[in-house]
XYZ file of C-alpha atoms in Angstrom:
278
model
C 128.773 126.492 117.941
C 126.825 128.878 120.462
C 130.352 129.319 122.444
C 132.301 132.574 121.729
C 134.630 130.461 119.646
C 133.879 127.543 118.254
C 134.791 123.856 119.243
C 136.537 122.569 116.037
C 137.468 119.452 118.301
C 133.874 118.438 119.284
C 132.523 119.031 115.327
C 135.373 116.948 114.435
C 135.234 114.264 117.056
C 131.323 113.922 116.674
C 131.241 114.250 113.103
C 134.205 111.142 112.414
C 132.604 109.082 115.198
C 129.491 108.495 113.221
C 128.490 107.310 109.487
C 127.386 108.983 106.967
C 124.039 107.873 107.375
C 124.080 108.870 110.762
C 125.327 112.362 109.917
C 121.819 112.486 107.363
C 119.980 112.195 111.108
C 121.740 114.442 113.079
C 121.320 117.003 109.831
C 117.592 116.438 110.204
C 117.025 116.396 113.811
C 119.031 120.076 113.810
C 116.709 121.383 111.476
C 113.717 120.042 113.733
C 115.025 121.375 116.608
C 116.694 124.910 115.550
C 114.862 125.550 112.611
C 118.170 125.807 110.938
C 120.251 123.832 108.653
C 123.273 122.308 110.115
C 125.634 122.567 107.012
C 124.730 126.836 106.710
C 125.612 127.081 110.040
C 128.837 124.772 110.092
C 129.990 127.089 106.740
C 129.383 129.977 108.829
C 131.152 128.741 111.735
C 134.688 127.131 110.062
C 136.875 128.264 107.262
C 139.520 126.780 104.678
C 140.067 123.061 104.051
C 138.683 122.366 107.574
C 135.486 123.823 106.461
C 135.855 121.901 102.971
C 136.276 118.401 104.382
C 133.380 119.289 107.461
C 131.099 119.983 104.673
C 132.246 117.157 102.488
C 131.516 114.912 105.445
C 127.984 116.106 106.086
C 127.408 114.855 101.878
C 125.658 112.278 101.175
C 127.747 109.763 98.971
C 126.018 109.993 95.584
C 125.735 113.448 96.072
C 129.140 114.365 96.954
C 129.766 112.123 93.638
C 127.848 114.184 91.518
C 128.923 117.892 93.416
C 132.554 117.396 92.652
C 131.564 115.763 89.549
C 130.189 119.107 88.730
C 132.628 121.479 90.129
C 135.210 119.843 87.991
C 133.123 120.554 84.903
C 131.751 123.802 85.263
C 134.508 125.769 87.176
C 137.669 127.598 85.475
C 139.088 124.890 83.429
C 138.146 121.084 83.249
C 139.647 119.118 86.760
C 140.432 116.074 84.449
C 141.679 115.064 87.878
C 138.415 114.430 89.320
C 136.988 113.039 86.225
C 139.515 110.428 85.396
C 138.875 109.548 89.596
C 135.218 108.909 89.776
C 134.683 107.571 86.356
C 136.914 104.628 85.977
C 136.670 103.956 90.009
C 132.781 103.382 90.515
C 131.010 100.344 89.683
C 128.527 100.257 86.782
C 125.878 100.384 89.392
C 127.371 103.836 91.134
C 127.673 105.412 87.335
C 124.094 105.011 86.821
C 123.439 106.469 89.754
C 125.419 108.989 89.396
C 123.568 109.728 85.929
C 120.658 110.003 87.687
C 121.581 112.148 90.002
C 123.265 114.642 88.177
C 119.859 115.252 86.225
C 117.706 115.208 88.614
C 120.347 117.926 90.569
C 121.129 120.473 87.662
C 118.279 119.435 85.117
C 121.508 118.938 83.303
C 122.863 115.147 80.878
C 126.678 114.159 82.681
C 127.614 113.214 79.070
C 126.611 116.203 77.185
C 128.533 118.550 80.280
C 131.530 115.934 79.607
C 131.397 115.640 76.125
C 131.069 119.960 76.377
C 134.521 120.154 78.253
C 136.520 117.668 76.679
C 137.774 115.929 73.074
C 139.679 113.217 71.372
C 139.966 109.988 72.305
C 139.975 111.390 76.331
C 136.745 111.824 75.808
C 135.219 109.199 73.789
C 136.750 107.080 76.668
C 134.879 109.144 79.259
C 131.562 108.998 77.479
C 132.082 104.619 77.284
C 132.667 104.800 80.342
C 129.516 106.489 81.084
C 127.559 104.260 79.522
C 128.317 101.707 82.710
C 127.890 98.596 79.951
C 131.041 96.890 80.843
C 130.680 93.347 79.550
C 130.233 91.182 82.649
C 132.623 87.909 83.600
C 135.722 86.408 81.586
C 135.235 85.692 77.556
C 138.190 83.398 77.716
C 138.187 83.376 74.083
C 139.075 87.110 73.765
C 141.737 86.930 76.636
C 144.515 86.333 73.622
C 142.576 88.342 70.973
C 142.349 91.192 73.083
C 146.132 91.127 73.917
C 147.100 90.520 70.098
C 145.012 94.002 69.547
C 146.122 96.192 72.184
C 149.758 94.617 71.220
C 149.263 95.598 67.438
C 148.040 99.125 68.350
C 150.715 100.382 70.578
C 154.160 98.661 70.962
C 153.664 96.619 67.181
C 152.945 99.884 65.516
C 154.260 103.083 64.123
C 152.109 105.537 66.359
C 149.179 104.475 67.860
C 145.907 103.302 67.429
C 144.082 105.132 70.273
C 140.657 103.886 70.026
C 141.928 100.340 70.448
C 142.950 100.972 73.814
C 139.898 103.210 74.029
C 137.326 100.203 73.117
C 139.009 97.540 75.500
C 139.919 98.890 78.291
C 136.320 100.957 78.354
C 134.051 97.839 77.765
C 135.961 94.753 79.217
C 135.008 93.343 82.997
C 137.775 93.960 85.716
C 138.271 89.935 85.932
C 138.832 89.684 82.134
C 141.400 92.417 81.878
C 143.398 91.391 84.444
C 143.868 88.025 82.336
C 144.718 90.462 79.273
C 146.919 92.352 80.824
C 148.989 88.795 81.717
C 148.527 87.224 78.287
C 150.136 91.023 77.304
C 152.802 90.949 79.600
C 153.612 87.158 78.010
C 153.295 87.982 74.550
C 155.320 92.312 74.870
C 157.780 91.601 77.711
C 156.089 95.262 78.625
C 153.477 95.502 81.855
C 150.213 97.659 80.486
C 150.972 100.392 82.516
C 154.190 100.502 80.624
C 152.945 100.743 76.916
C 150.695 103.005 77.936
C 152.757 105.553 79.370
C 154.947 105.340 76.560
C 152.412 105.301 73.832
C 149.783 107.842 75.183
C 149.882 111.222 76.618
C 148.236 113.816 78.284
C 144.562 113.044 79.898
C 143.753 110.078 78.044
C 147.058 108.670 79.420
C 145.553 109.225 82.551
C 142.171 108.559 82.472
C 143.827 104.656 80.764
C 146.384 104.636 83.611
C 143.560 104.686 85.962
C 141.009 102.052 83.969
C 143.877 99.556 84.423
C 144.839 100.244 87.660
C 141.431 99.958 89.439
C 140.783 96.893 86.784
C 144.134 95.304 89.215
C 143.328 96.881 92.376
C 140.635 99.690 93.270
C 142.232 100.223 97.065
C 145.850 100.344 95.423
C 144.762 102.765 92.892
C 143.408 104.851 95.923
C 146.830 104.342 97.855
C 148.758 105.524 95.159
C 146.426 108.431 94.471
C 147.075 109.339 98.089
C 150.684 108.909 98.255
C 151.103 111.165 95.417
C 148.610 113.879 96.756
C 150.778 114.224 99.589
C 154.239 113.535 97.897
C 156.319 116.314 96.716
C 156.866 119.980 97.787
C 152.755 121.037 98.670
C 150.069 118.625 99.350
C 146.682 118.751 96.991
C 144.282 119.077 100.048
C 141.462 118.273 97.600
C 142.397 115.154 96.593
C 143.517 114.497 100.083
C 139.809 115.193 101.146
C 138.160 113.849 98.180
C 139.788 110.338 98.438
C 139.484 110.264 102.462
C 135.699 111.192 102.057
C 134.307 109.238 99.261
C 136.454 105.912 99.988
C 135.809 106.546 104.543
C 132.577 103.903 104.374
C 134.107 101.708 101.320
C 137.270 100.337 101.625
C 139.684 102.509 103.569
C 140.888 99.969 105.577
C 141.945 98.115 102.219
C 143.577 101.391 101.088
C 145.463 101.737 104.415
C 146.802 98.065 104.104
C 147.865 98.427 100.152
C 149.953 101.742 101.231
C 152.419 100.507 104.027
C 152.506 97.367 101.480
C 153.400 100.149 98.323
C 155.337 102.554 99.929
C 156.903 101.390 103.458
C 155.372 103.907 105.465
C 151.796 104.157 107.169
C 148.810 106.613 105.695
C 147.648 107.450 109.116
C 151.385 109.182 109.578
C 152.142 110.062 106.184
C 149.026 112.095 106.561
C 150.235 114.091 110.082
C 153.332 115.006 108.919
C 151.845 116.678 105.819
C 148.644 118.298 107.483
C 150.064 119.263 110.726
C 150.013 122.839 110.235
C 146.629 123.197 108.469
């Protein structure tokens, strides 16, 4: 950064070459030695989405969590987007954290902000969600029940019975909906995903979309959020950067693997050919 221009290579090469954690050092050794701090100076030095996904790299995890879980609240309009993302991808453990967090950041409750920008039965679903009390294991004796009632409130019925859906697919453990969603498939001829799309709409058909997605498959939910970032006449850079970020330490490599399975082609080039001139 003291050349007359600066080295966007070397940040980048440096900066993707080490872990987050690492990054946390390097942030605090800079501020020992210069008496400055690293991310000011990096903002001051880069622009655009470059700048955006430098910055996003320099984050710490939870925080970066909790930062866009903010943005999305408190800027122009709700980013449903990034609400329906975090909240029905992180584990029970990373929601409480993320809780935490948020208070102890803004001084602010996550459910009162989300409860503040939202309604209906998209929100009651966020707020359960929230609560990070998904039961834990397989209750083999709901496996059926729990089909019957998700059967009776969508595809069975005239209209829908929301909150059904809503109470399920919020409180039920990962392993014990994935048996559901086969004992539904048996008993509808219909895959979830399918009732769902047809008896839903809007951001609750979303935010369910994604609870039984990343109940199935976490990295193909990722791979699919990806693929359709990129897909289509203009790329969403944010969700682009978002995804890369926040999954980078997790389970990328899963995510790389699930989209040349998904969609024939590989991430790594999907992702040149639609950033090359940024």
């Amino acid at each position: 950064m003291k050349l007359l221009w600066t080295d966007e290579d070397a940040i980048l090469q440096l900066l993707t070459a080490r872990s987050n954690a690492q990054r946390q050092e390097i942030k605090a050794a800079y501020k020992t030695l210069f008496g400055k701090d690293l991310v000011d100076d990096l903002k001051g030095e880069l622009g655009g989405k470059f700048e955006t996904l430098v910055v996003a790299l320099m984050t710490p995890p939870l925080t970066y969590d909790v930062t866009c879980l903010r943005n999305a609240i408190k800027g122009a309009g709700t980013d449903e987007k990034v609400l329906v993302e975090i909240l029905s991808s992180r584990t029970a453990q990373q929601v409480k954290d993320i809780v935490a967090a948020y208070r102890q950041e803004y001084d602010d409750d996550l459910e009162e902000d989300v409860c503040g920008d939202t309604s209906g039965h998209f929100k009651r679903l966020l707020v359960i969600l929230l609560q990070a009390k998904r039961q834990s294991g397989i209750q083999e004796g709901n496996i059926e029940t729990d089909a019957q009632a998700l059967f009776k409130a969508g595809e069975e019925k005239y209209g829908t019975d929301e909150q059904s859906f809503v109470t399920i697919l919020g409180n039920r453990s990962a392993q014990h909906l994935r048996k559901v969603f086969d004992a539904y498939m048996k008993m509808s001829g219909y895959e979830m995903e399918e009732s769902i799309q047809r008896e839903t709409s809007g951001g609750l058909k979303d935010l369910l979309l994604a609870v039984v997605k990343c109940a199935r498959s976490v990295p193909a939910y990722f791979a699919e959020t990806l693929y359709y970032a990129m897909k289509g006449a203009g790329t969403d850079d944010n969700t682009l950067i978002r995804v890369m970020v926040s999954r980078s330490e997790v389970d990328l490599l899963d995510i790389r693997a699930e989209f040349r399975k998904m969609f024939a082609c590989s991430l790594h080039s999907m992702i040149k050919v639609r950033t090359r001139y940024k």
